[in-house]
Coordinates of C-alpha atoms and ligand atoms in Angstrom, one line a residue:
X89 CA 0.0 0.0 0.0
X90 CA 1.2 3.5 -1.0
X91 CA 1.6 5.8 1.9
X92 CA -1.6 8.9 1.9
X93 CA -0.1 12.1 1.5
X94 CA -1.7 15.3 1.2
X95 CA -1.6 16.2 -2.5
X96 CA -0.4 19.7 -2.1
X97 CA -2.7 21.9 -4.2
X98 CA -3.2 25.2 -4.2
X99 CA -4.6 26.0 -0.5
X100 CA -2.5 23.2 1.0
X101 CA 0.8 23.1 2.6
X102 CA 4.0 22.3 0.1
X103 CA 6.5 19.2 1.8
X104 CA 9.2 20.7 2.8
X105 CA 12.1 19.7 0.3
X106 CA 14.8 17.7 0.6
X107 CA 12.8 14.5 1.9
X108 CA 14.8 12.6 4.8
X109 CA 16.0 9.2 4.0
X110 CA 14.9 6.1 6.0
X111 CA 18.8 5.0 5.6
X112 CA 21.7 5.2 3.9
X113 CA 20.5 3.5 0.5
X114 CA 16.6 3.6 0.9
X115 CA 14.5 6.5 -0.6
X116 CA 12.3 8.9 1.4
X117 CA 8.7 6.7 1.1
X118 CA 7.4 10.2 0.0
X119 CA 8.4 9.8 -3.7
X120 CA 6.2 6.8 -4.3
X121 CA 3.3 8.5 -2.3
X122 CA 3.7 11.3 -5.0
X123 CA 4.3 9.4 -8.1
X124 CA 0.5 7.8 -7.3
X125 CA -1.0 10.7 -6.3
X126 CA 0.7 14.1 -6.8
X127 CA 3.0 13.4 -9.4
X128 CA 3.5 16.9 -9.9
X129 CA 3.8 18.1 -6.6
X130 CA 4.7 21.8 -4.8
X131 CA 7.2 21.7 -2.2
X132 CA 9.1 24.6 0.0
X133 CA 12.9 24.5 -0.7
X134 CA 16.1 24.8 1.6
X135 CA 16.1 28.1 0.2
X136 CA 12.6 29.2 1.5
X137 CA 11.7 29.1 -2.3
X138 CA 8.8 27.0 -3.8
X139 CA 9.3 24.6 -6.4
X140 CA 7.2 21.6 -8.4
X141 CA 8.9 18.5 -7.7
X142 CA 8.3 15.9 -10.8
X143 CA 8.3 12.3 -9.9
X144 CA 7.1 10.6 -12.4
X145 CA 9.7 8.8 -15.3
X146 CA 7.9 10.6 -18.7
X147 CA 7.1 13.8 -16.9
X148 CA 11.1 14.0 -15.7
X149 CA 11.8 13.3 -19.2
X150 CA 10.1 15.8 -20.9
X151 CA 11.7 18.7 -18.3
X152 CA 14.7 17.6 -19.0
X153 CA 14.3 17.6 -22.8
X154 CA 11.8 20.1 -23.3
X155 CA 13.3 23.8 -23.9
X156 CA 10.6 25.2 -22.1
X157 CA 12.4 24.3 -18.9
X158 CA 15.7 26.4 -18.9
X159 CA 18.6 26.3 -17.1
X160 CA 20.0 29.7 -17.9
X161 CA 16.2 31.0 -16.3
X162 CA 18.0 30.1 -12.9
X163 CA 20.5 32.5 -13.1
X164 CA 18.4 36.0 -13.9
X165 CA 18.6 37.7 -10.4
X166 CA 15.8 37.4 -7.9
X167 CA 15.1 33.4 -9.7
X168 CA 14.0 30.9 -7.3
X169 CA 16.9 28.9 -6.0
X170 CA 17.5 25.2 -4.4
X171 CA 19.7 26.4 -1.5
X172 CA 21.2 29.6 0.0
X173 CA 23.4 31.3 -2.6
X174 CA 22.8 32.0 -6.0
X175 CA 24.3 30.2 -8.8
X176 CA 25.1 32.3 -11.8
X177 CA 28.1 31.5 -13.6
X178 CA 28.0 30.7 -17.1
X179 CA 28.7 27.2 -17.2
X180 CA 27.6 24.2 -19.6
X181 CA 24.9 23.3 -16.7
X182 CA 23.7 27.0 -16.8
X183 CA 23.2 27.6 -20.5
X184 CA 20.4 26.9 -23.2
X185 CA 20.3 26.2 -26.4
X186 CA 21.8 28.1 -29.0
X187 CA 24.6 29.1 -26.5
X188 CA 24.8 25.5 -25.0
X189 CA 25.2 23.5 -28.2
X190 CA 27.9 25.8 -29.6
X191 CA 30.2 25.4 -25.9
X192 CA 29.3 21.7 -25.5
X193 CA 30.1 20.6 -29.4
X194 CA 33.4 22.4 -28.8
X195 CA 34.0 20.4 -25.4
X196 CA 32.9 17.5 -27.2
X197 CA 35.9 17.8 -29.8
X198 CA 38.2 17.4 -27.3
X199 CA 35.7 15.3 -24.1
X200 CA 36.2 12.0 -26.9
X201 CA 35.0 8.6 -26.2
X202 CA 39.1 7.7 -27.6
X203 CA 40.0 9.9 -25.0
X204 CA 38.0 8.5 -22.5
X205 CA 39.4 4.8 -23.7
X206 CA 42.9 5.8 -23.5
X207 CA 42.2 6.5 -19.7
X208 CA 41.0 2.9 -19.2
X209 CA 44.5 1.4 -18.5
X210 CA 45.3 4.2 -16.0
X211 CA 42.1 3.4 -14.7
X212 CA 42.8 0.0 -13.9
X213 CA 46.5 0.6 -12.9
X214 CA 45.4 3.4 -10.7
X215 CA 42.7 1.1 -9.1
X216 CA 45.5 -2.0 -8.9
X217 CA 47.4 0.5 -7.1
X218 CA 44.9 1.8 -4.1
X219 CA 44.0 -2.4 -3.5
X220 CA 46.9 -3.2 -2.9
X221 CA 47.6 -0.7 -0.9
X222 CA 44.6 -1.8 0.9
X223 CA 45.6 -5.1 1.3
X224 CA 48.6 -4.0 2.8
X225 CA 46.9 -2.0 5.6
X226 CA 44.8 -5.1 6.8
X227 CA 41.0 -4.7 7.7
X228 CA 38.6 -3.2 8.6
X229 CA 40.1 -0.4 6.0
X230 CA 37.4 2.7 5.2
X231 CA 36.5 2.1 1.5
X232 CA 36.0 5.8 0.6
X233 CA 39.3 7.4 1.5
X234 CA 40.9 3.9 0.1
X235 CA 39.4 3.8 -3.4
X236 CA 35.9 5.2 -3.8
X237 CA 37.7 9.2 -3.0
X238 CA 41.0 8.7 -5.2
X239 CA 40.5 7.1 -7.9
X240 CA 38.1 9.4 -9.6
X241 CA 39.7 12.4 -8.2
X242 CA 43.2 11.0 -9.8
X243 CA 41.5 10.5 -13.0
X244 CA 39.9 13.7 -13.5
X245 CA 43.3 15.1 -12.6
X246 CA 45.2 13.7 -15.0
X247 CA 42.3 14.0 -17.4
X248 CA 42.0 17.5 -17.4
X249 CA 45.4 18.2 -16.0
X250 CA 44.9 19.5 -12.4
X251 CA 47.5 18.8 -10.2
X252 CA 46.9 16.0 -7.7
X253 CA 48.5 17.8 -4.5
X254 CA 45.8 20.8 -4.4
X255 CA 43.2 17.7 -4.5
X256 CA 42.2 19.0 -0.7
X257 CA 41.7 22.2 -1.0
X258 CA 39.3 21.7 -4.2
X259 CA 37.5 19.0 -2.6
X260 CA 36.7 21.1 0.6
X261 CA 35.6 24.4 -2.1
X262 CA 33.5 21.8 -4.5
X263 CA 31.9 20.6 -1.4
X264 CA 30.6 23.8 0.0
X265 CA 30.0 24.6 -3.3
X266 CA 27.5 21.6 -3.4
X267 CA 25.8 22.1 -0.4
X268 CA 22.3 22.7 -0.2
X269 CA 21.8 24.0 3.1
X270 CA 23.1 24.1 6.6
X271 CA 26.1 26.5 5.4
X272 CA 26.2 30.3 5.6
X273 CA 26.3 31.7 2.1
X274 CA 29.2 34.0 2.8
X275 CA 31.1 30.8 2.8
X276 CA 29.4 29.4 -0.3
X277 CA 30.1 32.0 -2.2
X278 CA 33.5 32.5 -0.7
X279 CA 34.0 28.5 -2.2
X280 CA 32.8 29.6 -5.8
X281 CA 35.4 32.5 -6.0
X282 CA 38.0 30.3 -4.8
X283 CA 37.2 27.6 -7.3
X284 CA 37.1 30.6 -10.0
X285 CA 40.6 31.9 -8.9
X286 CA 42.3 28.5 -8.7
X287 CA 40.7 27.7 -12.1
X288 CA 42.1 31.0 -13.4
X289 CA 45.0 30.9 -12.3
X290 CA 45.5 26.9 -13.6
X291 CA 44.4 28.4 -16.9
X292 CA 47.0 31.5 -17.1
X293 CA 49.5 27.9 -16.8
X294 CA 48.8 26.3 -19.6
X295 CA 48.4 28.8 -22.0
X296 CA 52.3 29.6 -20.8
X297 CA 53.1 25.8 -21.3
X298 CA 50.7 23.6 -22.7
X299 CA 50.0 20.2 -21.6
X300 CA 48.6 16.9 -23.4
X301 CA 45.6 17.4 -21.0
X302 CA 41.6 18.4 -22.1
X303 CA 42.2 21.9 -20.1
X304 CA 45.3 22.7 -22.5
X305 CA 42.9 21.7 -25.7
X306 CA 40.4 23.7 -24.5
X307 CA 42.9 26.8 -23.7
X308 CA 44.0 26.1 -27.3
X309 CA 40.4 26.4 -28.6
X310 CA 40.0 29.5 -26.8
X311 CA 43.2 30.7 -27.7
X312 CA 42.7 30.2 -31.8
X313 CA 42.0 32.7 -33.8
X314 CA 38.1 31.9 -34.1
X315 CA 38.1 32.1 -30.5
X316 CA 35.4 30.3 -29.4
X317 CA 35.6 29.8 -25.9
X318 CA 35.7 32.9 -24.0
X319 CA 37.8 33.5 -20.9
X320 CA 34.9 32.9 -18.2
X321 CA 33.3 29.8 -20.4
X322 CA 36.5 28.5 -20.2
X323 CA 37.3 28.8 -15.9
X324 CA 33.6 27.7 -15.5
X325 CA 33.9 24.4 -17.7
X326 CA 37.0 23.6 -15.9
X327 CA 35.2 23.8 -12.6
X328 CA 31.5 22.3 -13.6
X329 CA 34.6 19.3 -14.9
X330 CA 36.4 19.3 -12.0
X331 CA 33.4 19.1 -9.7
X332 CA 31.3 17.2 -11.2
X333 CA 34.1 14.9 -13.5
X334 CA 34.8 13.7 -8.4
X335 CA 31.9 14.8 -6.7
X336 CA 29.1 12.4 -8.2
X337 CA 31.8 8.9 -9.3
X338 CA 33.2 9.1 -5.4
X339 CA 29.5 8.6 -4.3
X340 CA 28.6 6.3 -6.9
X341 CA 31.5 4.1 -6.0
X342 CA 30.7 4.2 -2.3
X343 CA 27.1 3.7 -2.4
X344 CA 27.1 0.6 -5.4
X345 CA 29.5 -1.3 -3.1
X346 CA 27.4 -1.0 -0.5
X347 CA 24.2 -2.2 -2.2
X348 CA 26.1 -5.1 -2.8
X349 CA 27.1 -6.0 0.0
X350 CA 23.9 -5.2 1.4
X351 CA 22.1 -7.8 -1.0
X352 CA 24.3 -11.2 -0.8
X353 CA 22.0 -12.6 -3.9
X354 CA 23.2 -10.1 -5.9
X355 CA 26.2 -9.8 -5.1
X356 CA 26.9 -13.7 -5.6
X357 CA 25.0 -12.9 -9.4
X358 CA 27.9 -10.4 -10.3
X359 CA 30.8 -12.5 -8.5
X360 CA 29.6 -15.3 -10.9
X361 CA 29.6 -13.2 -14.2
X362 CA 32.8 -11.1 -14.3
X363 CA 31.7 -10.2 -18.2
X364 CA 28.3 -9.1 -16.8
X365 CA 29.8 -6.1 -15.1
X366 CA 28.3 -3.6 -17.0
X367 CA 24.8 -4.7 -16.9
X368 CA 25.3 -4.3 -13.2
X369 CA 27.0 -1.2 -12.4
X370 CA 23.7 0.2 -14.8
X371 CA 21.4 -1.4 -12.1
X372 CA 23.1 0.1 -9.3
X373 CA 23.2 3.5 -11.3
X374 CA 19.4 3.3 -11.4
X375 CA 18.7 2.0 -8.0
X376 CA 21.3 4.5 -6.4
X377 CA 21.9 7.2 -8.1
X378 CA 24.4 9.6 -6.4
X379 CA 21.9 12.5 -6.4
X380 CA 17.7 12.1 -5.7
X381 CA 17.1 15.4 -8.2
X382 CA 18.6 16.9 -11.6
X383 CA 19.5 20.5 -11.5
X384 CA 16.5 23.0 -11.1
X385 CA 15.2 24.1 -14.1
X386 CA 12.6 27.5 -14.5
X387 CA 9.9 27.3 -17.0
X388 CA 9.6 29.6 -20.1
X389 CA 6.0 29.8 -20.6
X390 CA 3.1 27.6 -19.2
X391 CA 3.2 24.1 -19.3
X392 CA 0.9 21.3 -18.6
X393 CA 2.3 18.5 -17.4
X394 CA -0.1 15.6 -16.8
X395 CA -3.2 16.8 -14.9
X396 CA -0.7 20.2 -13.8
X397 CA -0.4 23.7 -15.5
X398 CA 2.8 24.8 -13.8
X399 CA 2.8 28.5 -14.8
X400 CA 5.8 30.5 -16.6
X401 CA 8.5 31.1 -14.7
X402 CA 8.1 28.5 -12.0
X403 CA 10.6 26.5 -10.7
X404 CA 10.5 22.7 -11.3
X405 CA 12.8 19.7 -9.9
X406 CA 12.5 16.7 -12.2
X407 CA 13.9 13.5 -9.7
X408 CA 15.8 11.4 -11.5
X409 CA 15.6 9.2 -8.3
X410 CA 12.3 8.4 -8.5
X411 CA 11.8 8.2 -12.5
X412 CA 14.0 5.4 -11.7
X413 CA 11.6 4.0 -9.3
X414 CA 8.5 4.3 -12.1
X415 CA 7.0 1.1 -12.4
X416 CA 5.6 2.8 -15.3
X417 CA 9.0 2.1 -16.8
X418 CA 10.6 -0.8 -15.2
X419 CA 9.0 -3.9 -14.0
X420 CA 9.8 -4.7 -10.3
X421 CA 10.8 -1.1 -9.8
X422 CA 11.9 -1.6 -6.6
X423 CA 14.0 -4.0 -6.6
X424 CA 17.7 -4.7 -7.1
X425 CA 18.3 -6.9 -10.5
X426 CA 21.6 -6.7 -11.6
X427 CA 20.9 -9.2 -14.6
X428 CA 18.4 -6.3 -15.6
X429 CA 18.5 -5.8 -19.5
X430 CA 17.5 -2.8 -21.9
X431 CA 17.8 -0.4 -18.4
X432 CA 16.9 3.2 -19.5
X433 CA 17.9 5.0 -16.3
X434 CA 18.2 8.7 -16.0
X435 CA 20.4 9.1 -13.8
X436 CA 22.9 10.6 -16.4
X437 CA 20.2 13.2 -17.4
X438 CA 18.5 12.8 -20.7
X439 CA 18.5 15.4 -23.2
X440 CA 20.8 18.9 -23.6
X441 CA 22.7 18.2 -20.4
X442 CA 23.2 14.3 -20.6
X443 CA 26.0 13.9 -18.4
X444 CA 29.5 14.6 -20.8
X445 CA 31.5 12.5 -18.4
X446 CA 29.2 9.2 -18.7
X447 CA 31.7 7.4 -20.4
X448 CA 34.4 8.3 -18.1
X449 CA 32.1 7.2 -14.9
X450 CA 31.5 4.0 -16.3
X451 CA 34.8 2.7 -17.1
X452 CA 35.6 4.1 -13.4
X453 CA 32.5 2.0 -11.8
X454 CA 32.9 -1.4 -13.9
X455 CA 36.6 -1.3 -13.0
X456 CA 36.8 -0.4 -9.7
X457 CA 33.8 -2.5 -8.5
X458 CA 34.6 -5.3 -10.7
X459 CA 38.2 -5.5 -9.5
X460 CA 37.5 -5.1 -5.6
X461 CA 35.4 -8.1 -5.8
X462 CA 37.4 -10.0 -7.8
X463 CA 40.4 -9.4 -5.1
X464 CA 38.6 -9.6 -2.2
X465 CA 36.3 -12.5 -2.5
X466 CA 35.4 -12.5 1.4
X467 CA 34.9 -8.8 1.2
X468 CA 32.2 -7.6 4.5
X469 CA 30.7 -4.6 5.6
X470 CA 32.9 -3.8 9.2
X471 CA 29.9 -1.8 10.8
X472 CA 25.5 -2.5 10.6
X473 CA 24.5 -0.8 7.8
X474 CA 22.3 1.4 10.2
X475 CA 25.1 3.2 11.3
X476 CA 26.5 4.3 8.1
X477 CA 26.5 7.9 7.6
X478 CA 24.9 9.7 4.7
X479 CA 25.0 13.5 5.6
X480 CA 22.1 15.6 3.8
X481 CA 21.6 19.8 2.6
X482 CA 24.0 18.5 -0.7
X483 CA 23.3 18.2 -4.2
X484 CA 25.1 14.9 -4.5
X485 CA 25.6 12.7 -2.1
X486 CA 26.5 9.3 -0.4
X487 CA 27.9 7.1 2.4
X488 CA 30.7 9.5 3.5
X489 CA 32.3 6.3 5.5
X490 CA 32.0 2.8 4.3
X491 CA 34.1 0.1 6.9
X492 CA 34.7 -2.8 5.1
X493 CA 36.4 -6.0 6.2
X494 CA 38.0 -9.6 4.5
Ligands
HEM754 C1 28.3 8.4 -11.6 C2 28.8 9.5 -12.0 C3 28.0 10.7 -12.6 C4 26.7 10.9 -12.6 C5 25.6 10.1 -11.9 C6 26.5 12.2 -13.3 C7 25.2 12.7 -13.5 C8 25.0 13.9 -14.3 C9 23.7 14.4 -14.6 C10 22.3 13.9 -14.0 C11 23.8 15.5 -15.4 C12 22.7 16.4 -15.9 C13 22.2 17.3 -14.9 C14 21.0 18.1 -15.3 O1 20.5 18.0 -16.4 O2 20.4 18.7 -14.4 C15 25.2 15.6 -15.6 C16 25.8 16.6 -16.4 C17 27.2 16.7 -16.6 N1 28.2 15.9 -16.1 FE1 27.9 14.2 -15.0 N2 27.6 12.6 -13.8 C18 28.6 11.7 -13.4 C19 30.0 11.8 -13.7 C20 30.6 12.8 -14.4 C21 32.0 12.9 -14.8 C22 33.0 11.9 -14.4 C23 32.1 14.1 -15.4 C24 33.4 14.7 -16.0 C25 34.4 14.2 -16.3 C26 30.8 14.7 -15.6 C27 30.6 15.9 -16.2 C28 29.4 16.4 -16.5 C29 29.2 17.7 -17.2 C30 30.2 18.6 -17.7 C31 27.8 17.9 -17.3 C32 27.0 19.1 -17.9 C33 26.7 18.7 -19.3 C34 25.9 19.8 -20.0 O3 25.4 20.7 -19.4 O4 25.8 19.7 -21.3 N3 29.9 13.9 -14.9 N4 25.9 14.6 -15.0

């Protein structure tokens, strides 16, 4: 039975949005209420802001594909805003189409799948590397600062050319740079000029020596003659890359080793099919997606959305977590199947702003996941899974501590 909600119409009282998880993997209960019977649903925002939260997997299609829901709406001053501090850089993420396509086809020229390919034997070394490492140390070892953390981080270092050493200092701006709530926005914003500065000033080096890296192929874009990629597109790419290229993998990685060892079926399913590794790490990326929402987006003119006329310039949140979850979409919604087939997830987006780095995250999740189990065939969870920590108030998130044992 679907938990009764209120359907918040006009007149009623809009849930208060983010919804708190039951645990570390489980989704708030509220997004299946909602799906049934408010699909498109008002809710209050961290930021005080109100906002229609989409739940249902067409409806969270067609935001994220339809221009009528922009992105660059968002950043006009005085828009309605997820958390505290206003967002409005001019990055891929923030831009519509015309602007978008002509920034993201140049990224694209350099963002290949051959360069994405090339990384894969780094990938593995890299992962080779932390394990053993791992083994070394001797259980219970902390799974996030052991692999889930570094490997993505090194990779979207050396991808885009960012040295590894400052890795703390960007991690610490990217996360208060995610965060949704809970930190004064003196000190978010304070985070988003650091980022900018660091970024510049990474910049100023490799148009003095280039590189082999994407950042240095992009400077060289921006520095031809066409010039194409102004000065500010360019600093804001290399941070929405930087953030998002850790931020979302590190919590993937975390939270799909969990679910497996949470679910010993499963778990014994991909042990027994090394080839099948792909298949699963798509399950888990539906299941537990490192994020419950897509970006807000603010609508251009009035559109109806099922039974709903959200009016122009309204602010919508299309949850990718609970598309996922539409048994509209996929039979036995709710459960994990990591033999699933055909498994058309949105948890990379869909649309304008499909994620650019998909390719990169899933050579980092087949091989990292696929390789732990394979060298740790007695691998455990160290603590009850009730006691794992997921913090909220961030855009992407995850277990921030995962104990394991062997
Ligand atoms: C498991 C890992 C990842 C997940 C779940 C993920 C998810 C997403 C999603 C949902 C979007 C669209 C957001 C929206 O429309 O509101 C997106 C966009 C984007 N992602 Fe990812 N991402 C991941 C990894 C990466 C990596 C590794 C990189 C970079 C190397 C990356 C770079 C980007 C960029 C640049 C965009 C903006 C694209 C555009 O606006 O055209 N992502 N990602």
């Amino acid at each position: 039975m679907t938990e009764q909600l209120d359907v918040p119409a006009e007149g009623t009282v809009p849930l208060d949005y983010p919804f708190t998880r039951p645990s570390a993997l489980e989704l708030c209960p509220h997004y299946a209420a909602l799906r049934e019977n408010a699909p498109t649903s008002r809710v209050r925002m961290p930021s005080g802001d109100l906002a229609y939260l989409v739940t249902r997997y067409e409806d969270v299609r067609t935001v994220l594909s339809d221009t009528r829901f922009s992105r660059e709406a968002t950043t006009a001053p005085g828009a309605p805003r997820l958390g505290p501090a206003p967002q409005n850089f001019r990055s891929l993420l923030n831009m519509d189409p015309p602007e978008h396509s002509r920034v993201r086809k140049l990224v694209s020229r350099e963002f290949t799948a051959r360069r994405v390919s090339a990384l894969r034997p780094r990938i593995q070394e890299q992962t080779d590397l932390l394990l053993d490492a791992m083994e070394r140390q001797g259980p219970p070892v902390d799974l996030v600062p052991a692999l889930a953390f570094p490997l993505p981080v090194t990779m979207i270092c050396e991808l885009l050319g960012v040295p590894f050493e400052d890795r703390e200092r960007f991690a610490a701006w990217s996360e208060a740079f995610l965060s949704t709530g809970g930190r004064p926005v003196e000190e978010i914003l304070a985070s988003q000029a650091a980022l900018r500065d660091y970024l510049g000033m990474l910049v100023a080096g490799k148009r003095a020596h280039p590189g082999e890296d994407l950042l240095s192929a992009l400077v060289a874009i921006h520095d031809a003659d066409d010039g194409r990629l102004d000065e500010e597109e360019l600093i804001h790419l290399g941070i929405s890359l930087l953030v998002a290229g850790h931020e979302t993998t590190v919590n993937q990685i975390s939270n799909s080793v969990l679910a497996l060892l949470t679910h010993p079926g499963q778990l014994a399913e991909v042990r027994g099919h090394p080839d099948r590794i792909g298949r699963a790490t798509e399950e888990l990326l539906r299941m537990y997606p490192p994020g419950d929402e897509a970006l807000l987006r603010i609508t251009l003119e009035d559109v109806r959305l099922g039974d709903t006329v959200i009016p122009a310039g309204s602010a919508v949140l299309p949850s990718l977590g609970s598309a996922n979850r539409d048994a509209g979409e996929f039979g036995d919604a709710d459960v994990l199947d990591v033999t699933r087939e055909g498994n058309p997830h949105l948890t990379f987006g869909q649309g304008t702003h499909y994620c650019l780095g998909s390719g990169l995250a899933r050579a980092e999740l087949q091989i990292s996941i696929g390789t732990l189990l394979h060298r740790f065939p007695n691998l455990r969870l160290a603590v009850p899974y009730e006691e794992l920590p997921r913090p909220a108030g961030r855009l992407v998130h995850g277990v921030t501590s995962l104990p394991v044992a062997w």
